[in-house]
Structures are given as C-alpha cells and as structure tokens.
Coordinates of C-alpha atoms and ligand atoms in Angstrom, one line a residue:
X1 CA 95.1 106.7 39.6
X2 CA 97.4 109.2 41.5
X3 CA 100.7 110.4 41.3
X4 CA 103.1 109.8 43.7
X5 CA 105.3 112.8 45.4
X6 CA 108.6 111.7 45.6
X7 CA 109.6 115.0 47.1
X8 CA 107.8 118.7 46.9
X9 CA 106.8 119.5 43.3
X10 CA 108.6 115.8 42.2
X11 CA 106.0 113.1 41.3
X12 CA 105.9 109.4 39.8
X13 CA 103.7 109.5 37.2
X14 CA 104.4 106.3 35.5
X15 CA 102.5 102.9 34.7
X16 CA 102.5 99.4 36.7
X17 CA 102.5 96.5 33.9
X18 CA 101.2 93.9 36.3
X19 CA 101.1 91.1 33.5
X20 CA 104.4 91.2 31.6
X21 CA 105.8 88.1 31.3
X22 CA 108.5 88.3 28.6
X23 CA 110.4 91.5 27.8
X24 CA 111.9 90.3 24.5
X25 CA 112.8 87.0 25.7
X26 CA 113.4 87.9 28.6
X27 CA 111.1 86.0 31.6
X28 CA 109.7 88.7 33.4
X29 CA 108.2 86.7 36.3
X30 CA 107.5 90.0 38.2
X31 CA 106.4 92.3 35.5
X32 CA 107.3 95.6 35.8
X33 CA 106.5 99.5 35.7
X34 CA 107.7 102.1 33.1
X35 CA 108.4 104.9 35.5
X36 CA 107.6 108.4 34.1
X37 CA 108.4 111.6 36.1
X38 CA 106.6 115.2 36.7
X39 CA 108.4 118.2 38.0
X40 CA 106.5 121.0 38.5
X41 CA 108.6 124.0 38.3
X42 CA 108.7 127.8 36.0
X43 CA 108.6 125.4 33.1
X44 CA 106.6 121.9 33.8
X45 CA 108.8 119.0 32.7
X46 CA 108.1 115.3 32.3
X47 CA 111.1 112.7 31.8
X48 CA 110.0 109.9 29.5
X49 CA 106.7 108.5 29.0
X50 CA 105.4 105.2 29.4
X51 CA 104.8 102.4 27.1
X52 CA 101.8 102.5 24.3
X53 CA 98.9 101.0 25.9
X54 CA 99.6 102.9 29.3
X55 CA 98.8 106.3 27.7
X56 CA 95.8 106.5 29.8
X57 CA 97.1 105.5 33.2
X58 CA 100.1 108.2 32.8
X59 CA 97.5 110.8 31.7
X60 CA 95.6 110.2 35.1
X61 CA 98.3 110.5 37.3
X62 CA 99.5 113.8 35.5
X63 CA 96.6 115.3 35.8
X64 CA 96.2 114.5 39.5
X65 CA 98.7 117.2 39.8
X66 CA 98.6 119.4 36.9
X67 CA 97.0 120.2 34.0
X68 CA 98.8 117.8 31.2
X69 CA 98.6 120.5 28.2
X70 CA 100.4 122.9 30.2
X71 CA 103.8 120.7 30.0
X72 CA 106.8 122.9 28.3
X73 CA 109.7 120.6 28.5
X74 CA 109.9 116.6 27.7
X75 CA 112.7 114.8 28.3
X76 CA 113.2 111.7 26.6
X77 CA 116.4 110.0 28.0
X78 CA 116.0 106.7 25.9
X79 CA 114.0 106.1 23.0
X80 CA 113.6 102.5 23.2
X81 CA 109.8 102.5 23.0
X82 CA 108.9 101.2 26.4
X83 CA 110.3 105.1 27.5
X84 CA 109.0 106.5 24.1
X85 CA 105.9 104.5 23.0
X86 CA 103.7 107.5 24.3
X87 CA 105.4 110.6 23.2
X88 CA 103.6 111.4 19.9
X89 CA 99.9 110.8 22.2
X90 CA 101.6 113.6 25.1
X91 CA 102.3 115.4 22.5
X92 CA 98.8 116.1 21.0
X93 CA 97.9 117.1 24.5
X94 CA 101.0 119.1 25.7
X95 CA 101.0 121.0 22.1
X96 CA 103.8 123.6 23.1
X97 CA 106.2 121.5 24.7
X98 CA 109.7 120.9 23.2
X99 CA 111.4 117.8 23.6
X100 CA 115.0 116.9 24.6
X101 CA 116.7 114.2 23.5
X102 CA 120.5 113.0 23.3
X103 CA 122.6 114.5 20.5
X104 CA 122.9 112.3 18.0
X105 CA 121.5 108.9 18.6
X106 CA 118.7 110.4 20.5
X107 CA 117.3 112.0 17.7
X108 CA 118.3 110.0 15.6
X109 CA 116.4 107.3 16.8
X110 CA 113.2 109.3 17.7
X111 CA 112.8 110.1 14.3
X112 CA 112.7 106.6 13.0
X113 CA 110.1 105.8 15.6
X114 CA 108.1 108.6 15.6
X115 CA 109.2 111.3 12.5
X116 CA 110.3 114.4 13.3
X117 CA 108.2 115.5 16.7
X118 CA 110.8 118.7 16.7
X119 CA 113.6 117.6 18.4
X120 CA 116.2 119.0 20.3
X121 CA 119.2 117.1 21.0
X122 CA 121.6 117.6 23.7
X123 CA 125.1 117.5 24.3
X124 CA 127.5 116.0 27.4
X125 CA 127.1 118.8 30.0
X126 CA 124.8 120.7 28.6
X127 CA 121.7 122.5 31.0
X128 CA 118.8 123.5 31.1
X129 CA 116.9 125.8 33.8
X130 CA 113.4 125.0 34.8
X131 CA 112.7 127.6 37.2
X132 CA 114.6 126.6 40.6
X133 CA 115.7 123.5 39.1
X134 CA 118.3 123.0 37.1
X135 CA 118.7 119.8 34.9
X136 CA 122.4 118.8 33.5
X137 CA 122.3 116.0 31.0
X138 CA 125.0 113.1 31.0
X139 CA 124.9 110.4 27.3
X140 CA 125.5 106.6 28.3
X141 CA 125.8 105.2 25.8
X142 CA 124.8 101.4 25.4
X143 CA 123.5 101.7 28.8
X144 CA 121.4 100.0 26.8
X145 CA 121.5 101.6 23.5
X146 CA 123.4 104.2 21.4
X147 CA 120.7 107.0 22.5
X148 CA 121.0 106.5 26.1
X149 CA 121.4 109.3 28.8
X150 CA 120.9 110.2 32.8
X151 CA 119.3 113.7 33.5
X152 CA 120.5 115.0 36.9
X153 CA 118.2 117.5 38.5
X154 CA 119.8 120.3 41.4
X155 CA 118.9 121.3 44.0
X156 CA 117.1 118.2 44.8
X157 CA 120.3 116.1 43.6
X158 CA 117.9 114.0 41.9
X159 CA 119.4 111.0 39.0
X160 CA 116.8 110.2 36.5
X161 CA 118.7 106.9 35.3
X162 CA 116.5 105.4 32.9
X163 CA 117.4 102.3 32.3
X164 CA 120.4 101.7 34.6
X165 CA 119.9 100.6 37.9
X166 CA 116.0 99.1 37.0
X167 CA 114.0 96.3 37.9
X168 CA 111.5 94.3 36.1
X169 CA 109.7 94.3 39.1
X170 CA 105.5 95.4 39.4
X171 CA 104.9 96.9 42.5
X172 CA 102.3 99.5 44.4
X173 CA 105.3 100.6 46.7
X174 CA 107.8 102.8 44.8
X175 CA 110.4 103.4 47.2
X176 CA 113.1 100.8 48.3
X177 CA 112.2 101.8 51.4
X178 CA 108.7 100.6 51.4
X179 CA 109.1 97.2 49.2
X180 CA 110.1 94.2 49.1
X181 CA 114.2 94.8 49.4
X182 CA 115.4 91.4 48.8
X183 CA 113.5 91.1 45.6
X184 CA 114.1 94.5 43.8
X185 CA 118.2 93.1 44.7
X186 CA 117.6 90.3 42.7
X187 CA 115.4 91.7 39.9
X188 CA 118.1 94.3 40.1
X189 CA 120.8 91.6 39.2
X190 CA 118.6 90.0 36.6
X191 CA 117.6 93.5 35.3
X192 CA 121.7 93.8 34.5
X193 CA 122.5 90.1 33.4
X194 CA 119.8 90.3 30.8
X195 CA 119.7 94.2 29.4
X196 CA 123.3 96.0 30.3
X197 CA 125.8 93.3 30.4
X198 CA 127.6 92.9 27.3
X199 CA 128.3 96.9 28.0
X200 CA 130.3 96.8 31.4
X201 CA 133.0 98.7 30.1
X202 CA 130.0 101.5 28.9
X203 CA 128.3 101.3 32.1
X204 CA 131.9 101.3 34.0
X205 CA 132.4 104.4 31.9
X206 CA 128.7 105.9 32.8
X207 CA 129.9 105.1 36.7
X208 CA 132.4 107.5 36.3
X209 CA 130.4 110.4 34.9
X210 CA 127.9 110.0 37.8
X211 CA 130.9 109.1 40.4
X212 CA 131.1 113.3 40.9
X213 CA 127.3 113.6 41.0
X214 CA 126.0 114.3 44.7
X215 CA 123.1 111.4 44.3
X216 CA 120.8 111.7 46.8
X217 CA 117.4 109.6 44.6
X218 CA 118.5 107.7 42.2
X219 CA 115.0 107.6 39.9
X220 CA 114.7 104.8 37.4
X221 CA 112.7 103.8 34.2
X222 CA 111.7 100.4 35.6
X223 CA 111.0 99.4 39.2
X224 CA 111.4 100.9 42.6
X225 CA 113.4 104.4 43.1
X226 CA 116.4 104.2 45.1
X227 CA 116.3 106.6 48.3
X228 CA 118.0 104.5 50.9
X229 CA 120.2 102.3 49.3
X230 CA 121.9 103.7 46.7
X231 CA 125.9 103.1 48.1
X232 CA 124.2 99.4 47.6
X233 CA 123.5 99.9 44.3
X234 CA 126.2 101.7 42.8
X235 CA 128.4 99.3 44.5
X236 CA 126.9 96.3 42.8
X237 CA 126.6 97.9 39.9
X238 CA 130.4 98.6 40.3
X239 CA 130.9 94.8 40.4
X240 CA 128.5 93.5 37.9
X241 CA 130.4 96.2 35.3
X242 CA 133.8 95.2 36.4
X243 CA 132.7 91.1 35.9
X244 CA 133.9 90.1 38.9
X245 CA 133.2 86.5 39.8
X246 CA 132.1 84.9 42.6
X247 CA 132.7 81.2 43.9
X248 CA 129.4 79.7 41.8
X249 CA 129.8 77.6 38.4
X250 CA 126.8 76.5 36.3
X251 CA 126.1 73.7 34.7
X252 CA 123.3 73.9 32.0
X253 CA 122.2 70.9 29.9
X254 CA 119.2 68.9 27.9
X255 CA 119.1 65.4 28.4
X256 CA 116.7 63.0 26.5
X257 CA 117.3 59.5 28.8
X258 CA 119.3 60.9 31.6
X259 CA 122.6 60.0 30.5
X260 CA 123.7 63.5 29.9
X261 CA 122.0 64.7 33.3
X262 CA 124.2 62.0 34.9
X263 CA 127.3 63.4 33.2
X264 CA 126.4 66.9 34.5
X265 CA 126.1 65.5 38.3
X266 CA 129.7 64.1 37.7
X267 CA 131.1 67.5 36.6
X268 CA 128.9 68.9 39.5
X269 CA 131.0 65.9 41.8
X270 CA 134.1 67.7 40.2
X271 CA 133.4 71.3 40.6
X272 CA 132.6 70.7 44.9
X273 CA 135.4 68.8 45.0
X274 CA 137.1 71.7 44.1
X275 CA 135.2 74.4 46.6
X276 CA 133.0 75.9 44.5
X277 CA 129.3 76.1 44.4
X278 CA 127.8 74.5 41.4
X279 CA 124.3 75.5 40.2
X280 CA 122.5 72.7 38.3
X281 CA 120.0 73.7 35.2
X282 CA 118.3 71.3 33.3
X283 CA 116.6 73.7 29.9
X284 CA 113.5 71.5 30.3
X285 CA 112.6 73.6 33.9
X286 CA 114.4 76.7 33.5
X287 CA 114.6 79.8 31.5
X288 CA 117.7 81.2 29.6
X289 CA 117.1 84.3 31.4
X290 CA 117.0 83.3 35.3
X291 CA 120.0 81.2 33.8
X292 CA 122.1 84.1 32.7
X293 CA 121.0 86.1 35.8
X294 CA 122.8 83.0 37.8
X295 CA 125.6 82.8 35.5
X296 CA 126.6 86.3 35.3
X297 CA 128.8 85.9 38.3
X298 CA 129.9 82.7 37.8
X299 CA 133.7 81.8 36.8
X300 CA 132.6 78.5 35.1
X301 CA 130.1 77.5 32.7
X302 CA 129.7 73.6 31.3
X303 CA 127.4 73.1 29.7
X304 CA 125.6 69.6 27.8
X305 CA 123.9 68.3 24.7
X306 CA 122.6 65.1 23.9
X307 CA 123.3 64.7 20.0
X308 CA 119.5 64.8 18.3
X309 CA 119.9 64.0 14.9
X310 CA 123.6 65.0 14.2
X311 CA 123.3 68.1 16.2
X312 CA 123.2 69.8 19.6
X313 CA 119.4 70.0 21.1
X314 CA 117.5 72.8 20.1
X315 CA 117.2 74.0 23.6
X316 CA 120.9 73.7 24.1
X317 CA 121.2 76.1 21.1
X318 CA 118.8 78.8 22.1
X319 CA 121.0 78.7 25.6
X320 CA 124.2 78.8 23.8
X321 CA 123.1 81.6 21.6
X322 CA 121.2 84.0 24.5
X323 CA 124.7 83.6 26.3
X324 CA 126.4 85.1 23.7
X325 CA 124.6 88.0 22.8
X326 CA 124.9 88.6 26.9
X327 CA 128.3 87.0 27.3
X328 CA 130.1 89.8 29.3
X329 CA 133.1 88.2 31.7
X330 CA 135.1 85.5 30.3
X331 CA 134.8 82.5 31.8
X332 CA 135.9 78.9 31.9
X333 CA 133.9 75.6 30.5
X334 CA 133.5 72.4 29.3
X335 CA 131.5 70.9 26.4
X336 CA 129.9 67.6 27.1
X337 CA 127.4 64.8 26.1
X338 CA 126.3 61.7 25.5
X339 CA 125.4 60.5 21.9
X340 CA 123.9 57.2 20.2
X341 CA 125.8 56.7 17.1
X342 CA 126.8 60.0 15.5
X343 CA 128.0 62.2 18.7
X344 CA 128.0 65.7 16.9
X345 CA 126.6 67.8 19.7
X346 CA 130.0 68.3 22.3
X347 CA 132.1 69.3 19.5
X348 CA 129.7 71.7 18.7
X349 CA 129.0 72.9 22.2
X350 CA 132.4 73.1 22.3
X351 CA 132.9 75.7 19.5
X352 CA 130.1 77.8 20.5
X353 CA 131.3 78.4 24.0
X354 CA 134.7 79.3 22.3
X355 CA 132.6 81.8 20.4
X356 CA 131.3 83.2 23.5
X357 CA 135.1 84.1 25.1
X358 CA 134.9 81.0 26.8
X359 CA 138.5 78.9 27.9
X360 CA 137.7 75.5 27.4
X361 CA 139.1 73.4 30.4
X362 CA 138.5 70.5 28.7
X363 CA 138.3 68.9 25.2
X364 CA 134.7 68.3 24.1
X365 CA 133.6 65.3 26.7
X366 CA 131.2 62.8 25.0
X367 CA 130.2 58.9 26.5
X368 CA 127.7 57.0 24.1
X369 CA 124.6 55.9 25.3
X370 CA 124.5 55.3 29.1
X371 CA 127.4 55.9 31.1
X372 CA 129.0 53.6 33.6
X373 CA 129.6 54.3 37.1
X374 CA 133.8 54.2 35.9
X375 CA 133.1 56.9 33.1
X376 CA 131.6 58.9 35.4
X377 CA 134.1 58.8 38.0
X378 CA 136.4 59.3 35.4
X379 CA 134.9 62.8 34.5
X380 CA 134.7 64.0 38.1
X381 CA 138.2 63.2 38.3
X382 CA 139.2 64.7 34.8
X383 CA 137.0 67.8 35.9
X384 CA 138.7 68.1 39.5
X385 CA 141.8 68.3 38.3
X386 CA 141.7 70.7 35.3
X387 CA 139.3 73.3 37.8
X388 CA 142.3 72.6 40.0
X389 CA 145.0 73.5 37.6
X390 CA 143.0 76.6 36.5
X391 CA 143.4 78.0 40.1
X392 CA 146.9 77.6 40.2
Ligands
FEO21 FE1 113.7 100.0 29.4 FE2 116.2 100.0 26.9 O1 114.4 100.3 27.7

C-alpha cells in the first residue's frame, strides 16, 4: 500500500475501512477512511493516526515515502480514538517524536486514553516551523468534541480539518476531483446531521476562525480531500451551522396494523396541500440516521406511535431519543397515533418532541383502532390549516 502525494512533500497516508457499517449508531452504508497525513519537511510531521486495527496499513504507506522512525513532530488534532487509536503503536517506532495536542482538552483527553505519551498542548494561534512550512493551530471546540482543532499549513495554504467537513465514505479516489461528487455531497450532509449538529453555533464559530484563512486544500479525517470544491463546502457548511430549512417535512412512524401509517399519509395529504415536500419514514425500513440526515433541513417533524402496551413503540423511542441528542434547528410537529384501549403513546410523543425544542402545531392526535375515511380527512384538514397558520 502507497501513499498518495497530494502535493510535493504532502502525502495521504491514511486507512480505507471498506467494512464499516455502524459508527456508533450511526449507519455507515459507505464505510469510510481515517485519513492520516505526512509532510516531509526539516522536521517530518504526521497529523493524526488512524484507527487501532489499521496500524499496519498506515505504516506501509509511511514508509513508502520515508523512513517511519525518523518522524519528529505528531500532530493529534482530535483524540477521539478513530484519529488516536494508533498513536501509542507510532510512537514505539517514531521514538523521538513530540506530540502536539490542543491546550487543555487535548491533553487532557490523550492522557485518559493513552497515559501520559509526553504531550504538548497548544494554544489559539500558536506555530510551529517545520522547515519551509509553517503550521498555525486553530481549537474548535465541539467540532465534535472539547479537544477539537484545525492545523493550517503555509505556504501550501493547506486545512487539516479533522473532523469537520468529512465523509463516512470508503473510497480508492481521494480527491473530489476524482470521485464520485454527488455521493461525498450527501455523505457530507449525513457526516454533519449525525456527528456536528447539535454544535452549529461551535462550528459557526470555527467558520469564522477559518473565514481569514487563504484555503486552498481543505484535508479531512474522513473521506475525500477537498481541492476543487471547497466554496461548495464551506457554503453548506455555512447553512447546515446556521439551521436553515428548506421546503421538506418528515414524517416518521411505527405502525403495527396500518392504522397509524394511514394517519401519517393524511398528515402527508396535509403538509402537500400546503407546498411543502413531505418525506415519508416508516422505522421498520429505515435507519435513525439516514432519518436525521433527511430531517436536518426540514422545518417540520410529525411523527407516530401506535400505543404497545401503555407506551410508545420501542422503535418510536430510539427515534425520538437519537433526535434529541442531534436536535439542532427548532422545528415544528405533531404527535400522533392510533391506540386500542389505553392510547398512551401520542401524549408521550408529544412530550418528547417538546423535549427536543420542538413547537407542537397540534395537540397530541390519536384515532382508536382503524380510522375512517372522515377521521382521516379530518386530520388532513386539521393539519393544513395549522401548517398554514404557522406560515403566516
Ligand atoms: Fe472522526 Fe470525532 O472522530
């Protein structure tokens, strides 16, 4: 396994995880790389590692260019242990090499991982000269965790984003330029809906610091680097961190004998009548996570429980309580179901939506066994209305 130049004495030297499929509940349909980086300068630097169990594969590719013990500087811009998890093994073979880390969090959190590996942490601003390169480190913060910063390298005006701006997304190509665009877009959004979004005022704030920066490679932890399309992007990202909305709204539900599904078609009925575009998930077929990708844009959220033994369905819970660990723009919903005899479920919908900044647009909406062609009419029109009134 090789390297890949990215540009003179720049290399990829990172690790393609062709089989992941769940990045802590997250679906990862695509599986991804962990992207680690060589420069070879006065002092030979590496920013992050790769995940334990890709030791070997990183190792390869380093030493298609250089001699791995001969590596005097490590960066480690995020110690979450998919960037971290092969530190302490680069570290028997690069003895002499000193570690940087962010200030703080970034050793911090190091050292419960790994002990103290001699770190050194660095502050907002602060440089350090390779030779002819010069990196400048920025901290952001919760972009995805505490520890989190960019490195940016001169002359080559290169970002070393870690986490921001990645992709769960495998691939032999590297460069946007080379894959398959479309996808890395949408593993792009998915990427953000599922990892950075309850931070959009962080990652808003981490916009800024870069805003000055003269980007011309925008070099992530996870997926393809960003040569060509960065004004893309930042742009999105600028959108995504400022929850702006779009003209979509979601519907997710359980049903046991279709009399919820049929309720979710009448609010679907409701929200077209209105000119928006509703997205239809039933949790039997689809994952929380393509879910939240979807509804990350989405101004309104309903969502539907049958009532299973005096409470919600389990998948309706697991949905409800994904969304609002992720919940990031506020939105607008309704609560509904259809019950047998006890007819818990809506009401608690209900109340976990409210728990997850939602408006409710409706009192908890609940029909007992199977509805009639009347009730559901009825809902279409209760639903068309109170969309209506909310866009007044
Ligand atoms: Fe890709 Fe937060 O680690």
């Amino acid at each position: 396994m090789k390297a890949m130049q990215i540009c003179e004495g720049v290399y990829w030297v990172g690790a393609i995880d062709w089989n992941l499929r769940n990045f802590h509940g997250y679906e990862t349909e695509k599986g991804s790389t962990y992207n680690a980086y060589l420069i070879v300068d006065e002092k030979i630097t590496l920013i992050d590692t790769v995940k334990e169990g890709f030791f070997g594969e990183m190792l390869e590719r380093i030493s298609s260019v250089i001699d791995p013990a001969k590596i005097d500087v490590i960066v480690s811009n995020h110690a979450e242990p998919d960037h971290s998890g092969c530190l302490p093994q680069i570290l028997q073979v690069a003895k002499n090499a000193k570690v940087y880390t962010a200030f703080g969090a970034g050793v911090k959190d190091l050292s419960a991982y790994y002990g103290d590996l001699g770190y050194t942490g660095v502050k907002a601003g602060e440089q350090l000269c390779i030779g002819k390169r010069t990196l400048s480190f920025v901290p952001t913060p919760m972009v995805h965790w505490p520890d989190n910063m960019v490195t940016f390298m001169t002359p080559e005006n290169i970002l070393f984003s870690n986490d921001a701006f990645g992709q769960h997304y495998a691939s032999d190509e590297r460069l946007d330029t080379e894959c398959d665009l479309p996808e890395a877009y949408i593993q792009a959004r998915k990427y953000y809906a599922n990892i950075v979004q309850p931070y959009g005022m962080q990652t808003g704030k981490a916009l800024a610091a870069c805003a000055g920066l003269p980007i011309r490679t925008i070099c992530p932890s996870h997926g393809i680097i960003w040569t060509q399309h960065i004004p893309d992007i930042l742009a999105l990202y600028k959108s995504w961190a400022g929850g702006e909305y779009d003209d979509t709204a979601v519907i997710v539900f359980d049903t046991m004998w279709h009399s919820t599904e049929a309720m979710a078609h009448a609010i679907e009925s409701g929200f077209l009548a209105c000119g928006l575009k509703p997205r239809l998930y039933n949790l039997h077929y689809c994952h929380n996570s393509d879910i939240i990708a979807d509804a990350m844009t989405a101004k309104y959220i309903a969502v539907g429980s049958p009532t299973l033994n005096n409470n919600m369905m389990p998948s309706v819970a697991s949905f409800l309580t994904y969304f609002r660990g992720l919940t990031g723009n506020k939105k607008k919903s309704i609560a509904f179901g259809s019950y047998g005899w006890g007819g818990q479920s809506p009401d608690q919908v209900h109340e976990a939506l409210a728990g997850c900044k939602c408006e409710a647009l409706l009192p908890p909406v609940r029909i007992a066994y199977k509805p009639t062609a009347e009730q559901l009419e009825k809902l279409t029109a209760e639903v068309t209305e109170a969309v209506k009134n909310s866009q007044n």
